[in-house]
């Protein structure tokens, strides 16, 4: 999905739902056999500007025929094809006449189902391997000989089915890439989707464009146009409510909806009192004053703070804040309404149906999907009186940012660091009191100012302070002090799942420490957290 043009133009008002570009959009289907990389395959394909979806491996050939994908990818997975109950695809898929690429387990399954043989290898291969190309044809035509690919497998293909040939091997894997050129079936034992496979994206591109003959139709502009058409067709002249948090998802959604339906949209911004300094004011300024989007500001700070009295357990804090949020939302939406629709910024990773493919990588057993309720404190009640619209439900986070840019969301929100729903309440360890909240808010403000001043905001995934509920002795002038420490947390990360503590310049650490201790009453010490994730988490609660 590209975003070269930053269009602010809403598509033609007269565009009818039947002009919807989605109807002509080409797609690739990924059948998920439980690999941790299935989503990554989808992202890599979308990076080539072709739409892709992750589907259950149980999707039947008939269902696929209806979806009409230009190609099918069978993902990797933790099982062995010979395990009892190992997941398998509908064998009719081989008669659809659609190109297939099997990745790791997907390739082994292809070989087994088509009459070849897979065996447990003498040595498990894990890590980087040099791909020796035997046939530099279609799938590998742009891949250099001896390029690095990432391997992670126990089983190996030992006999190819009829009509297949070897395209490449590695030192330990004779059949590292295979093809049935007439039928357009391909298999790779390695994982082209991971970053360690240096030319993996190029291989994926060859599959998408040369073998599946796709065209680049998944662009930001096409998505925005399509989403706006869909929203208009669905909503008509009815009213839509959106719970705005100021994060990139709900803000992008607000801008998109505003382009689609203008004043029929109302954004409800509930300030729970745990936002950062000047954040609520800035949000109102941008949405209301600058872009004339209807925002109802609900100041519920006192209410939330009262509920925090005596609460020290992190999960209890989250639960209380979540429940309170729902109550405020319900009463305020009744007051402001009626509304017909509720818009939610649900993203694709939340949607992927993996219930029947989630497999424990250690045991190979299927396990129940764990919903990440932990992060959804802004979650809304199940028995909603509204109809739901979720225009971002096909997008990955990086795609949301591109859509945000395309609908003119200011850069400061598009590229904003993540900020947890419960806000500063989970950055004050122990009980949240007005005094502690004030101290952390001031310290956090200085941290953000200094990070911006040193021009390093985008070097970090997050940059913030944590207040510890202990006091230590210090000295200021001739006075002995006894005050709180602030923990400085600066981390780098790709996606928040893992993170590294940042090797920030001493000058930055020094300026933050000096200013926080000198300017924030109640703090006499700044310490730097040098723990990565894992084993630490990014937040302290
Ligand atoms: P952890 O602390 O689990 O955080 O390493 C990973 C990412 O998630 C954010 N985070 C939250 N976001 N509600 C949210 O909306 C929460 O309760 C929450 N807890 C953590 C965190 O800031 C980081 O980006």
Short mmCIF file of N, CA and C in Angstrom, two decimals, residues 6 47 94 96 110 122 127 143 241 288 295 322 331 358 372 374 387 396 473 488-489 498 516 541:
data_model
loop_
_atom_site.label_atom_id
_atom_site.label_comp_id
_atom_site.label_asym_id
_atom_site.label_seq_id
_atom_site.Cartn_x
_atom_site.Cartn_y
_atom_site.Cartn_z
N UNK A 6 -0.61 12.57 -1.18
CA UNK A 6 -1.34 12.84 0.05
C UNK A 6 -2.60 13.58 -0.33
N UNK A 47 2.71 -5.23 0.84
CA UNK A 47 3.77 -4.27 0.51
C UNK A 47 4.03 -4.23 -0.99
N UNK A 94 -5.93 -28.42 -5.28
CA UNK A 94 -4.96 -28.70 -6.35
C UNK A 94 -5.63 -28.76 -7.72
N UNK A 96 -7.98 -26.40 -8.64
CA UNK A 96 -8.62 -25.11 -8.91
C UNK A 96 -8.00 -24.38 -10.10
N UNK A 110 2.09 -29.79 0.54
CA UNK A 110 1.91 -29.86 -0.92
C UNK A 110 2.55 -31.15 -1.45
N UNK A 122 17.89 -35.51 9.31
CA UNK A 122 18.88 -35.94 10.30
C UNK A 122 19.21 -34.80 11.24
N UNK A 127 17.89 -21.23 11.38
CA UNK A 127 18.75 -20.06 11.21
C UNK A 127 18.99 -19.74 9.75
N UNK A 143 16.44 -13.39 -7.51
CA UNK A 143 17.14 -13.72 -6.26
C UNK A 143 18.58 -14.11 -6.57
N UNK A 241 -21.42 7.58 15.93
CA UNK A 241 -20.67 7.98 17.12
C UNK A 241 -19.33 7.26 17.13
N UNK A 288 -11.36 19.98 16.58
CA UNK A 288 -12.47 20.91 16.57
C UNK A 288 -12.12 22.19 15.83
N UNK A 295 -16.49 17.30 18.12
CA UNK A 295 -15.93 16.54 19.24
C UNK A 295 -16.66 16.93 20.51
N UNK A 322 -11.52 0.40 32.87
CA UNK A 322 -12.30 -0.12 31.74
C UNK A 322 -13.80 -0.05 32.02
N UNK A 331 -23.70 6.51 29.44
CA UNK A 331 -24.57 7.62 29.84
C UNK A 331 -24.40 8.81 28.89
N UNK A 358 -4.75 -21.84 15.93
CA UNK A 358 -3.77 -21.49 16.94
C UNK A 358 -3.20 -22.76 17.56
N UNK A 372 -6.64 -10.37 23.53
CA UNK A 372 -5.76 -9.44 24.22
C UNK A 372 -6.58 -8.40 24.98
N UNK A 374 -6.31 -7.34 27.83
CA UNK A 374 -5.38 -6.52 28.58
C UNK A 374 -5.21 -5.13 27.96
N UNK A 387 -25.48 -0.16 15.59
CA UNK A 387 -24.89 -1.04 14.57
C UNK A 387 -23.42 -0.63 14.47
N UNK A 396 -3.46 -3.36 8.50
CA UNK A 396 -2.42 -3.49 9.51
C UNK A 396 -2.06 -2.09 10.00
N UNK A 473 16.50 9.58 49.85
CA UNK A 473 17.07 10.81 50.39
C UNK A 473 17.93 11.50 49.32
N UNK A 488 13.19 6.59 34.02
CA UNK A 488 13.14 6.99 32.61
C UNK A 488 13.16 5.72 31.76
N UNK A 489 12.17 5.62 30.85
CA UNK A 489 12.08 4.43 29.99
C UNK A 489 12.13 4.89 28.54
N UNK A 498 8.54 -7.18 21.13
CA UNK A 498 9.85 -7.23 21.78
C UNK A 498 10.38 -5.81 21.75
N UNK A 516 14.22 17.40 35.30
CA UNK A 516 13.16 16.78 36.11
C UNK A 516 13.42 17.04 37.60
N UNK A 541 3.56 -1.57 34.55
CA UNK A 541 2.38 -2.27 35.12
C UNK A 541 1.59 -2.87 33.98
#
